[in-house]
Amino acid sequence: MPATRSSSSARRRSTRALSPPASPGAASVPAAVLSPEEASSGSLAAAPAPAPREQAHDSEGPTAFVVLTTYFAYAMLVLMGHIRDFLGRMAGSRYRVLNGVKGYAPLLQDWENFYTRRLYHRIQDCWNRPIKGPPFSATMEVIDRRPVPRTYQLEPTEKSGKFLNLGSYNYLGFADDWVESCRGAVMKAVDQFSVSSCSSAVDIGLTSLQTELEANVAGFLGKEAAIVYSMGYGTNAASIPALMGPGTLILSDALNHASIVNGARHSGATIRVFRHNNPAHLEQLLREAIVAGQPLTRRPWRKVLVVVEGVYSMEGEIADLKPLVRVAKRYKAYVMLDEAHSIGALGKTGRGACEHCGVDTADVDVMMGTFTKSYGAMGGYIAGSKELIDYLRQNSSGSVYGTAMSPVVVAQVLRAFEIIEGRDGTDTGARKLQAIKDNANYFRSRLEDMGCELLGQKDSPVVPLMLYNPGKIAAFSRECYKRGLAVVVVGFPATSLIESRTRFCISAGHTREDLDLALERIEEVVDLLRLRYRKRWMG
Amino acid sequence: MALRIAAVLAVAASVAVLANGQSVPGAATKAPAASAAKSNNGDLLAGLLASLGDWVKPADDFVQTATEYGKLMSGTMTFLTSPSSVYSEIVGMPRRAEDAWAFAQRKPLEAATRAIIFGIIIATWFFTKPKDVIRASGLTAAQQEDLIEDWEPEPLVPRAPRGTYVARPATFVVREQRVKTVLVEGRDTELLNCASADFLNVAGDPETKRVAKAALDVYTVGSCGPRGFYGTTDAHLSLEAALADVIGCEETITYSDATATVASAIPAFAKRQDVVFLDDAVNHAVQTGCTLSRCKVVRFRHNDMADLERAVKGECGSKRAPPSRRYFIVVEGIYANRGDICPLPEILAIARRFRVRTIVDDSLAFGVLGKRGRGTAEHFGINPLDVDITVASMATSLGSVGGFCYGSDEVVDHQRISGAGYVFSASLPPFLCATAEAALRRFTADATVCSQLRDNARTLRSLLELSRGRLKVVSSFEESPVIHVRLSWHSDRSVNDAHRIEEARADSEDPESLTRWKYAPRRSRPALRRFQGVEDDDLDRVVAEAADRGVLVARSRYLVSDKLAPANSIRIHVSAALTNEDLQKIAVVMEEAVEAAFEARDPAAHAAPARADTLRKRR
């Protein structure tokens, strides 16, 4: 299923439900950095959500009934899949992999492809829905699709309808008021520059607009310098390999995004994963790493980088930054913070997770973020010391080989910054920032009142609602679709097997009426699918 | 006691796997359980072991027990029904049931032995718990604290070794872009743009700008989501359909970044057990794709078909290779780092003979070569779909951002689920899709612009080759829109030649003559790098002198970590809109700029790395 997270890292419930062994490092030596309650809550067995307690939604996890029915459903799906495969092999199939090409090893191997073939394709209409026009918060136009006969594909039809958008990352609603807020600046850039420089930033891709944006990003975050890249995914994938290499250690949160995972893999550094949002486990791993050194050679690690995200996109959880950064600093590890979902959406002035958690940006060595979400554009940035940015400019593949950011997109981001910082002379930015917070909290509290099982915390613009059973993934999406709601559902492998969920992304562009309407319809679906897991053991 | 039960279970599981492989010859239907489909091999076993290990501990309450039970069952089921990805990983047995069966029939004794070894491995795994390194070291708390206090990490930003070359920042900041010229900060005059890859001059074209503005008014700038989650607009669908229409395939897939396209397409198909035959001159993005796929990479000499055949024969002829192993030849259409073309017909012939698939990065040839501008395949008169997987950039002839990939519908559809850069990234802003589509329609409607570009390339190359001076055109394909130019007083080596010297030593007929240099390569790397710094100074000077004379060219730059980077050069991108006068001007300016750089060079610096030269001569 379309995933925004790698399969291996998505094991949220398992980290919580399994009893982690009491950490030996923390046990033998008093935890120097964490206060007693912090240390105990993180490392003790079966502790509840390790995030800030006052905010955390204290999830109890699924009941035994839910777990058993979910596994049963998957078992049935697998069984039916095998029967279909068997028949397909006998009678010929629309899947080429089942028919085989003589002499070649199958391009898609059976066991890799089975899941796609027999589980994903049954409910693929829940993803990749094409839209017409911009992702408006209230009136997004979604195009209907129909299956193409004798294939497994869907094709768009002429029909389309207006939907309430609960799926796009349009956090500050720049897609909604684009004509008033950003159009002028963007169109000017089209005239002055071209749509693309078709060149890397070290050749002639660097425009005067881009240098302005880089200075702006640095100033916004209180860092010395910044560099921007054309693609958010590429920002992580290109800069981590430039900084880390063999003999270095990357400590990565269990739920980090695939771009971090791929960047870390490509760097050649050793990767160790600490439990999601768990400073105590991070401390334990750091102690072990420094005391024991590298495996086999026993030499000390050259350097250690701790990588966390500001808001985890599939969980809506805000990083417990303060203790995480304190632990990292205590052990002289460097900190990299990925603010893809938090920059422009969290904090009083939109400065992200650092502002929200009260952490000085000076303590975060590498600040990373993207312009896709809050800024209504595309691309990503790295902000840090001048030395770091100068180095990345010359030594990261995104800067040397990648296409530079389109000047038009740069203009959009610059304009969005102007509005967020209030430099345009209006209070639009401040209103947007207040609206996203109010909307998200209102939506979350109403869903909580319904008795649904939610993840994440207050103030987070991402509100995931647990579905568990695989059948409910498609049912939820289709029922909402019938009722004019465009929602995002995710299942394995983006989450662990039983933790299928739907994820609402709230926008500043939603009005209270939009949300009330949405909640009313969601409540119908919740009743239909029995999703009140917090109230009833059978949902 | 509980631990033993777990171990017995595991051994039983391993035996069952073998039984599964041996007793059911047609057992391809026994494909994996759901969770095996996507999790990677190591995780599978780790997951099973973890669930077993935790199962035997007393669980806290009923819910947890049930969860654990479910996990245990699903884990065991997965393990039993999957045709042993773990198993084959550990004991080198074939991965699929049919292969295992064939193997067991051929060598029953060996199969049985391996099964037993596997059982023992599992058992030992269980009885030796992972050591607690800190406790095992016997260090006291105070000693640990001392160690932690003592540890000083290297700085976050790697420092180049003392005296070595550090690359300088970009020289030009663009303040205005026009069709074939640009204005840069600090200079008043327009510069002919021979640095960007916008070969057909579409990015700055008024028509493109009109399309962009119209699309912006419809779609705004960002799509605010990945393709899977409402990031697909009709502009994306329309572009993909238009590309498919031009190429003549059913479907294409677009990515939002050019380098991410090939770096995602290769790992989507090549996995750990597979083999990639890689040309020795491919660009960095292709190398990244191969690294991320973790497959075995066999390099062959650049464009050397005999060497490719040798490599393919060596790998595909092996009897030990399981039938499910996939092989790919990975080449570029026009090599970005060299400017020459791959001999595609010969490569395809070899590929067909040995049942190897081909992956071609056609970024620089799409929109340039072929009667209708469809790239390298069309240039050779081959159906583009004869190449299994083709990727190309949209930041070249299409004057946009992003990349696309085409092949069979199987190739495309699989990437929609497994292409990391597609699934995990926001989609391309719709207005860039619209401009790319407009550019595509323009050159397919009237392909004279492509032939004009090829004529220009041919003309400029011959003009440059005619110039009598210290300017050396790197020999390459005559219609290539990329021309690399080197300076006659520079030698043909790059930082990476340090590695190559090492390889040459191994190949040398007279290894004795090189023994003196046994440890030289590693030591000579800083020297070479310093030397490269001197060369780069010259190249920068050429670029600056050319800009003073009204032509903007770029110096090729490579990452230090780019193992296949050639020696540095000046890179001239030709475009279709250049007139004959422009081309003549470029040739004259380049000649003058090189002469000026020669006058201004630092002769003493060039004398320094003579040792490496000697080494080359000795060879």
mmCIF file of N, CA and C in Angstrom, chain A residues 272-374:
data_model
loop_
_atom_site.group_PDB
_atom_site.id
_atom_site.type_symbol
_atom_site.label_atom_id
_atom_site.label_comp_id
_atom_site.label_asym_id
_atom_site.label_seq_id
_atom_site.Cartn_x
_atom_site.Cartn_y
_atom_site.Cartn_z
ATOM 1 N N ARG A 272 21.827 2.373 14.128
ATOM 2 C CA ARG A 272 21.113 1.712 15.223
ATOM 3 C C ARG A 272 19.820 2.465 15.470
ATOM 4 N N VAL A 273 18.804 1.728 15.830
ATOM 5 C CA VAL A 273 17.480 2.312 15.942
ATOM 6 C C VAL A 273 17.077 2.371 17.409
ATOM 7 N N PHE A 274 16.691 3.545 17.887
ATOM 8 C CA PHE A 274 16.184 3.604 19.254
ATOM 9 C C PHE A 274 14.671 3.661 19.254
ATOM 10 N N ARG A 275 14.086 3.212 20.357
ATOM 11 C CA ARG A 275 12.637 3.135 20.420
ATOM 12 C C ARG A 275 12.016 4.494 20.212
ATOM 13 N N HIS A 276 10.893 4.490 19.573
ATOM 14 C CA HIS A 276 10.255 5.730 19.159
ATOM 15 C C HIS A 276 10.099 6.695 20.327
ATOM 16 N N ASN A 277 10.657 7.875 20.159
ATOM 17 C CA ASN A 277 10.476 8.961 21.112
ATOM 18 C C ASN A 277 10.907 8.603 22.531
ATOM 19 N N ASN A 278 11.940 7.803 22.643
ATOM 20 C CA ASN A 278 12.308 7.280 23.953
ATOM 21 C C ASN A 278 13.719 7.728 24.339
ATOM 22 N N PRO A 279 13.841 8.823 25.085
ATOM 23 C CA PRO A 279 15.174 9.341 25.441
ATOM 24 C C PRO A 279 15.986 8.351 26.266
ATOM 25 N N ALA A 280 15.310 7.558 27.096
ATOM 26 C CA ALA A 280 16.051 6.620 27.953
ATOM 27 C C ALA A 280 16.751 5.570 27.100
ATOM 28 N N HIS A 281 16.033 5.087 26.089
ATOM 29 C CA HIS A 281 16.658 4.086 25.225
ATOM 30 C C HIS A 281 17.779 4.715 24.408
ATOM 31 N N LEU A 282 17.567 5.960 23.995
ATOM 32 C CA LEU A 282 18.624 6.668 23.268
ATOM 33 C C LEU A 282 19.868 6.778 24.139
ATOM 34 N N GLU A 283 19.651 7.104 25.421
ATOM 35 C CA GLU A 283 20.791 7.239 26.322
ATOM 36 C C GLU A 283 21.523 5.911 26.479
ATOM 37 N N GLN A 284 20.730 4.853 26.594
ATOM 38 C CA GLN A 284 21.342 3.536 26.740
ATOM 39 C C GLN A 284 22.200 3.200 25.526
ATOM 40 N N LEU A 285 21.668 3.443 24.342
ATOM 41 C CA LEU A 285 22.418 3.134 23.121
ATOM 42 C C LEU A 285 23.668 4.003 23.017
ATOM 43 N N LEU A 286 23.546 5.265 23.412
ATOM 44 C CA LEU A 286 24.702 6.155 23.349
ATOM 45 C C LEU A 286 25.795 5.700 24.294
ATOM 46 N N ARG A 287 25.397 5.339 25.505
ATOM 47 C CA ARG A 287 26.383 4.845 26.485
ATOM 48 C C ARG A 287 27.111 3.638 25.926
ATOM 49 N N GLU A 288 26.308 2.699 25.443
ATOM 50 C CA GLU A 288 26.897 1.479 24.899
ATOM 51 C C GLU A 288 27.867 1.799 23.779
ATOM 52 N N ALA A 289 27.436 2.698 22.894
ATOM 53 C CA ALA A 289 28.256 3.010 21.727
ATOM 54 C C ALA A 289 29.586 3.610 22.153
ATOM 55 N N ILE A 290 29.541 4.518 23.119
ATOM 56 C CA ILE A 290 30.776 5.210 23.481
ATOM 57 C C ILE A 290 31.680 4.316 24.314
ATOM 58 N N VAL A 291 31.071 3.559 25.224
ATOM 59 C CA VAL A 291 31.889 2.693 26.074
ATOM 60 C C VAL A 291 32.490 1.556 25.266
ATOM 61 N N ALA A 292 31.684 0.948 24.391
ATOM 62 C CA ALA A 292 32.160 -0.246 23.693
ATOM 63 C C ALA A 292 32.882 0.084 22.392
ATOM 64 N N GLY A 293 32.633 1.241 21.809
ATOM 65 C CA GLY A 293 33.283 1.568 20.545
ATOM 66 C C GLY A 293 32.720 0.756 19.395
ATOM 67 N N GLN A 294 33.452 0.775 18.278
ATOM 68 C CA GLN A 294 32.950 0.067 17.107
ATOM 69 C C GLN A 294 33.056 -1.436 17.298
ATOM 70 N N PRO A 295 32.131 -2.174 16.731
ATOM 71 C CA PRO A 295 32.238 -3.621 16.824
ATOM 72 C C PRO A 295 33.495 -4.090 16.088
ATOM 73 N N LEU A 296 34.036 -5.205 16.505
ATOM 74 C CA LEU A 296 35.247 -5.808 15.941
ATOM 75 C C LEU A 296 36.498 -4.989 16.197
ATOM 76 N N THR A 297 36.590 -3.773 15.649
ATOM 77 C CA THR A 297 37.836 -3.026 15.814
ATOM 78 C C THR A 297 37.962 -2.413 17.203
ATOM 79 N N ARG A 298 36.824 -2.188 17.865
ATOM 80 C CA ARG A 298 36.812 -1.577 19.211
ATOM 81 C C ARG A 298 37.378 -0.167 19.247
ATOM 82 N N ARG A 299 37.548 0.427 18.091
ATOM 83 C CA ARG A 299 37.983 1.824 18.097
ATOM 84 C C ARG A 299 36.787 2.691 18.457
ATOM 85 N N PRO A 300 37.036 3.874 18.980
ATOM 86 C CA PRO A 300 35.897 4.749 19.274
ATOM 87 C C PRO A 300 35.207 5.177 17.985
ATOM 88 N N TRP A 301 33.920 5.435 18.083
ATOM 89 C CA TRP A 301 33.194 5.934 16.915
ATOM 90 C C TRP A 301 33.745 7.285 16.522
ATOM 91 N N ARG A 302 33.790 7.525 15.216
ATOM 92 C CA ARG A 302 34.308 8.829 14.771
ATOM 93 C C ARG A 302 33.350 9.944 15.173
ATOM 94 N N LYS A 303 32.049 9.721 14.970
ATOM 95 C CA LYS A 303 31.064 10.666 15.474
ATOM 96 C C LYS A 303 29.702 9.987 15.487
ATOM 97 N N VAL A 304 28.791 10.563 16.214
ATOM 98 C CA VAL A 304 27.463 9.976 16.345
ATOM 99 C C VAL A 304 26.427 11.039 15.986
ATOM 100 N N LEU A 305 25.467 10.663 15.146
ATOM 101 C CA LEU A 305 24.407 11.594 14.757
ATOM 102 C C LEU A 305 23.068 11.007 15.201
ATOM 103 N N VAL A 306 22.310 11.790 15.941
ATOM 104 C CA VAL A 306 20.973 11.362 16.363
ATOM 105 C C VAL A 306 19.963 12.020 15.423
ATOM 106 N N VAL A 307 19.125 11.215 14.786
ATOM 107 C CA VAL A 307 18.171 11.773 13.827
ATOM 108 C C VAL A 307 16.749 11.554 14.327
ATOM 109 N N VAL A 308 16.006 12.633 14.486
ATOM 110 C CA VAL A 308 14.597 12.543 14.899
ATOM 111 C C VAL A 308 13.754 13.446 14.000
ATOM 112 N N GLU A 309 12.467 13.218 14.033
ATOM 113 C CA GLU A 309 11.555 14.090 13.290
ATOM 114 C C GLU A 309 10.787 14.973 14.261
ATOM 115 N N GLY A 310 10.335 16.105 13.773
ATOM 116 C CA GLY A 310 9.553 17.011 14.610
ATOM 117 C C GLY A 310 8.155 16.459 14.856
ATOM 118 N N VAL A 311 7.435 16.186 13.785
ATOM 119 C CA VAL A 311 6.137 15.524 13.875
ATOM 120 C C VAL A 311 6.216 14.287 13.001
ATOM 121 N N TYR A 312 5.851 13.138 13.576
ATOM 122 C CA TYR A 312 5.895 11.896 12.811
ATOM 123 C C TYR A 312 4.619 11.787 11.984
ATOM 124 N N SER A 313 4.797 11.674 10.669
ATOM 125 C CA SER A 313 3.663 11.895 9.768
ATOM 126 C C SER A 313 2.590 10.831 9.895
ATOM 127 N N MET A 314 2.937 9.620 10.230
ATOM 128 C CA MET A 314 1.923 8.571 10.297
ATOM 129 C C MET A 314 1.300 8.483 11.690
ATOM 130 N N GLU A 315 1.929 9.086 12.683
ATOM 131 C CA GLU A 315 1.438 8.979 14.052
ATOM 132 C C GLU A 315 0.921 10.309 14.581
ATOM 133 N N GLY A 316 1.333 11.397 13.951
ATOM 134 C CA GLY A 316 0.955 12.706 14.448
ATOM 135 C C GLY A 316 1.622 13.035 15.765
ATOM 136 N N GLU A 317 2.623 12.267 16.149
ATOM 137 C CA GLU A 317 3.265 12.498 17.443
ATOM 138 C C GLU A 317 4.368 13.535 17.330
ATOM 139 N N ILE A 318 4.438 14.387 18.332
ATOM 140 C CA ILE A 318 5.474 15.418 18.349
ATOM 141 C C ILE A 318 6.675 14.872 19.110
ATOM 142 N N ALA A 319 7.862 15.098 18.561
ATOM 143 C CA ALA A 319 9.062 14.570 19.206
ATOM 144 C C ALA A 319 9.216 15.151 20.607
ATOM 145 N N ASP A 320 9.705 14.320 21.500
ATOM 146 C CA ASP A 320 9.971 14.756 22.868
ATOM 147 C C ASP A 320 11.350 15.410 22.863
ATOM 148 N N LEU A 321 11.433 16.552 22.227
ATOM 149 C CA LEU A 321 12.740 17.108 21.856
ATOM 150 C C LEU A 321 13.640 17.444 23.032
ATOM 151 N N LYS A 322 13.057 18.019 24.070
ATOM 152 C CA LYS A 322 13.903 18.543 25.138
ATOM 153 C C LYS A 322 14.810 17.462 25.731
ATOM 154 N N PRO A 323 14.237 16.379 26.254
ATOM 155 C CA PRO A 323 15.125 15.340 26.788
ATOM 156 C C PRO A 323 15.993 14.682 25.723
ATOM 157 N N LEU A 324 15.472 14.521 24.508
ATOM 158 C CA LEU A 324 16.270 13.883 23.454
ATOM 159 C C LEU A 324 17.521 14.703 23.160
ATOM 160 N N VAL A 325 17.334 16.005 23.038
ATOM 161 C CA VAL A 325 18.474 16.860 22.738
ATOM 162 C C VAL A 325 19.437 16.909 23.923
ATOM 163 N N ARG A 326 18.859 16.921 25.138
ATOM 164 C CA ARG A 326 19.723 16.971 26.318
ATOM 165 C C ARG A 326 20.597 15.725 26.392
ATOM 166 N N VAL A 327 19.994 14.581 26.135
ATOM 167 C CA VAL A 327 20.769 13.340 26.160
ATOM 168 C C VAL A 327 21.864 13.389 25.097
ATOM 169 N N ALA A 328 21.484 13.786 23.889
ATOM 170 C CA ALA A 328 22.462 13.797 22.804
ATOM 171 C C ALA A 328 23.627 14.726 23.132
ATOM 172 N N LYS A 329 23.325 15.902 23.693
ATOM 173 C CA LYS A 329 24.383 16.865 24.005
ATOM 174 C C LYS A 329 25.299 16.331 25.103
ATOM 175 N N ARG A 330 24.671 15.676 26.081
ATOM 176 C CA ARG A 330 25.456 15.129 27.191
ATOM 177 C C ARG A 330 26.516 14.152 26.682
ATOM 178 N N TYR A 331 26.170 13.385 25.626
ATOM 179 C CA TYR A 331 27.109 12.386 25.112
ATOM 180 C C TYR A 331 27.827 12.875 23.861
ATOM 181 N N LYS A 332 27.784 14.163 23.611
ATOM 182 C CA LYS A 332 28.497 14.799 22.497
ATOM 183 C C LYS A 332 28.088 14.259 21.138
ATOM 184 N N ALA A 333 26.850 13.793 21.057
ATOM 185 C CA ALA A 333 26.351 13.372 19.744
ATOM 186 C C ALA A 333 25.762 14.585 19.037
ATOM 187 N N TYR A 334 25.781 14.546 17.719
ATOM 188 C CA TYR A 334 25.169 15.627 16.945
ATOM 189 C C TYR A 334 23.689 15.313 16.731
ATOM 190 N N VAL A 335 22.886 16.352 16.589
ATOM 191 C CA VAL A 335 21.441 16.155 16.456
ATOM 192 C C VAL A 335 20.972 16.660 15.097
ATOM 193 N N MET A 336 20.186 15.834 14.418
ATOM 194 C CA MET A 336 19.553 16.268 13.183
ATOM 195 C C MET A 336 18.048 16.167 13.381
ATOM 196 N N LEU A 337 17.355 17.261 13.056
ATOM 197 C CA LEU A 337 15.911 17.295 13.263
ATOM 198 C C LEU A 337 15.217 17.481 11.922
ATOM 199 N N ASP A 338 14.342 16.549 11.577
ATOM 200 C CA ASP A 338 13.595 16.616 10.322
ATOM 201 C C ASP A 338 12.233 17.240 10.616
ATOM 202 N N GLU A 339 12.029 18.455 10.121
ATOM 203 C CA GLU A 339 10.792 19.178 10.430
ATOM 204 C C GLU A 339 9.825 19.174 9.262
ATOM 205 N N ALA A 340 9.827 18.086 8.489
ATOM 206 C CA ALA A 340 8.979 18.042 7.295
ATOM 207 C C ALA A 340 7.542 18.432 7.620
ATOM 208 N N HIS A 341 7.003 17.900 8.717
ATOM 209 C CA HIS A 341 5.603 18.161 9.029
ATOM 210 C C HIS A 341 5.415 19.204 10.125
ATOM 211 N N SER A 342 6.493 19.718 10.686
ATOM 212 C CA SER A 342 6.299 20.638 11.800
ATOM 213 C C SER A 342 6.647 22.082 11.458
ATOM 214 N N ILE A 343 7.530 22.301 10.480
ATOM 215 C CA ILE A 343 7.909 23.686 10.182
ATOM 216 C C ILE A 343 6.692 24.417 9.594
ATOM 217 N N GLY A 344 6.415 25.566 10.121
ATOM 218 C CA GLY A 344 5.266 26.329 9.654
ATOM 219 C C GLY A 344 3.940 25.849 10.209
ATOM 220 N N ALA A 345 3.942 24.746 10.943
ATOM 221 C CA ALA A 345 2.675 24.243 11.473
ATOM 222 C C ALA A 345 2.668 24.202 12.993
ATOM 223 N N LEU A 346 3.835 24.051 13.604
ATOM 224 C CA LEU A 346 3.923 23.978 15.069
ATOM 225 C C LEU A 346 4.543 25.262 15.605
ATOM 226 N N GLY A 347 4.283 25.529 16.850
ATOM 227 C CA GLY A 347 4.891 26.689 17.489
ATOM 228 C C GLY A 347 4.079 27.941 17.274
ATOM 229 N N LYS A 348 4.270 28.883 18.187
ATOM 230 C CA LYS A 348 3.440 30.081 18.150
ATOM 231 C C LYS A 348 3.648 30.882 16.860
ATOM 232 N N THR A 349 4.909 30.971 16.428
ATOM 233 C CA THR A 349 5.176 31.729 15.210
ATOM 234 C C THR A 349 5.540 30.809 14.043
ATOM 235 N N GLY A 350 5.188 29.531 14.160
ATOM 236 C CA GLY A 350 5.408 28.607 13.055
ATOM 237 C C GLY A 350 6.837 28.152 12.891
ATOM 238 N N ARG A 351 7.668 28.292 13.938
ATOM 239 C CA ARG A 351 9.070 27.918 13.791
ATOM 240 C C ARG A 351 9.331 26.449 14.122
ATOM 241 N N GLY A 352 8.294 25.682 14.215
ATOM 242 C CA GLY A 352 8.467 24.235 14.265
ATOM 243 C C GLY A 352 8.579 23.634 15.645
ATOM 244 N N ALA A 353 9.116 22.411 15.665
ATOM 245 C CA ALA A 353 9.128 21.630 16.890
ATOM 246 C C ALA A 353 9.997 22.261 17.972
ATOM 247 N N CYS A 354 11.086 22.912 17.564
ATOM 248 C CA CYS A 354 11.971 23.533 18.557
ATOM 249 C C CYS A 354 11.195 24.569 19.361
ATOM 250 N N GLU A 355 10.461 25.411 18.637
ATOM 251 C CA GLU A 355 9.697 26.440 19.323
ATOM 252 C C GLU A 355 8.625 25.809 20.204
ATOM 253 N N HIS A 356 7.966 24.778 19.667
ATOM 254 C CA HIS A 356 6.886 24.116 20.404
ATOM 255 C C HIS A 356 7.403 23.499 21.703
ATOM 256 N N CYS A 357 8.568 22.878 21.625
ATOM 257 C CA CYS A 357 9.094 22.154 22.791
ATOM 258 C C CYS A 357 10.006 23.029 23.645
ATOM 259 N N GLY A 358 10.256 24.245 23.214
ATOM 260 C CA GLY A 358 11.130 25.107 23.995
ATOM 261 C C GLY A 358 12.590 24.705 23.941
ATOM 262 N N VAL A 359 13.043 24.281 22.779
ATOM 263 C CA VAL A 359 14.450 23.921 22.618
ATOM 264 C C VAL A 359 15.127 25.005 21.799
ATOM 265 N N ASP A 360 16.322 25.392 22.217
ATOM 266 C CA ASP A 360 17.072 26.397 21.478
ATOM 267 C C ASP A 360 17.579 25.774 20.174
ATOM 268 N N THR A 361 17.358 26.458 19.040
ATOM 269 C CA THR A 361 17.814 25.863 17.779
ATOM 270 C C THR A 361 19.331 25.728 17.733
ATOM 271 N N ALA A 362 20.027 26.454 18.596
ATOM 272 C CA ALA A 362 21.488 26.331 18.615
ATOM 273 C C ALA A 362 21.910 24.923 19.034
ATOM 274 N N ASP A 363 21.034 24.215 19.752
ATOM 275 C CA ASP A 363 21.376 22.863 20.207
ATOM 276 C C ASP A 363 21.128 21.808 19.139
ATOM 277 N N VAL A 364 20.442 22.194 18.082
ATOM 278 C CA VAL A 364 20.204 21.239 16.991
ATOM 279 C C VAL A 364 21.192 21.559 15.885
ATOM 280 N N ASP A 365 22.063 20.578 15.577
ATOM 281 C CA ASP A 365 23.157 20.875 14.655
ATOM 282 C C ASP A 365 22.694 20.959 13.217
ATOM 283 N N VAL A 366 21.804 20.043 12.830
ATOM 284 C CA VAL A 366 21.321 20.034 11.453
ATOM 285 C C VAL A 366 19.806 20.164 11.480
ATOM 286 N N MET A 367 19.299 21.291 10.995
ATOM 287 C CA MET A 367 17.854 21.464 10.926
ATOM 288 C C MET A 367 17.419 21.197 9.498
ATOM 289 N N MET A 368 16.506 20.246 9.345
ATOM 290 C CA MET A 368 16.046 19.920 7.997
ATOM 291 C C MET A 368 14.542 20.133 7.943
ATOM 292 N N GLY A 369 14.034 20.505 6.801
ATOM 293 C CA GLY A 369 12.588 20.638 6.665
ATOM 294 C C GLY A 369 12.201 20.665 5.205
ATOM 295 N N THR A 370 10.919 20.668 4.946
ATOM 296 C CA THR A 370 10.469 20.708 3.561
ATOM 297 C C THR A 370 9.502 21.866 3.335
ATOM 298 N N PHE A 371 9.336 22.213 2.058
ATOM 299 C CA PHE A 371 8.431 23.279 1.674
ATOM 300 C C PHE A 371 7.139 22.735 1.077
ATOM 301 N N THR A 372 6.987 21.414 1.080
ATOM 302 C CA THR A 372 5.817 20.807 0.455
ATOM 303 C C THR A 372 4.558 21.064 1.257
ATOM 304 N N LYS A 373 4.705 21.068 2.573
ATOM 305 C CA LYS A 373 3.530 21.008 3.423
ATOM 306 C C LYS A 373 2.988 22.397 3.726
ATOM 307 N N SER A 374 3.593 23.071 4.667
ATOM 308 C CA SER A 374 3.025 24.347 5.092
ATOM 309 C C SER A 374 3.151 25.428 4.030
#
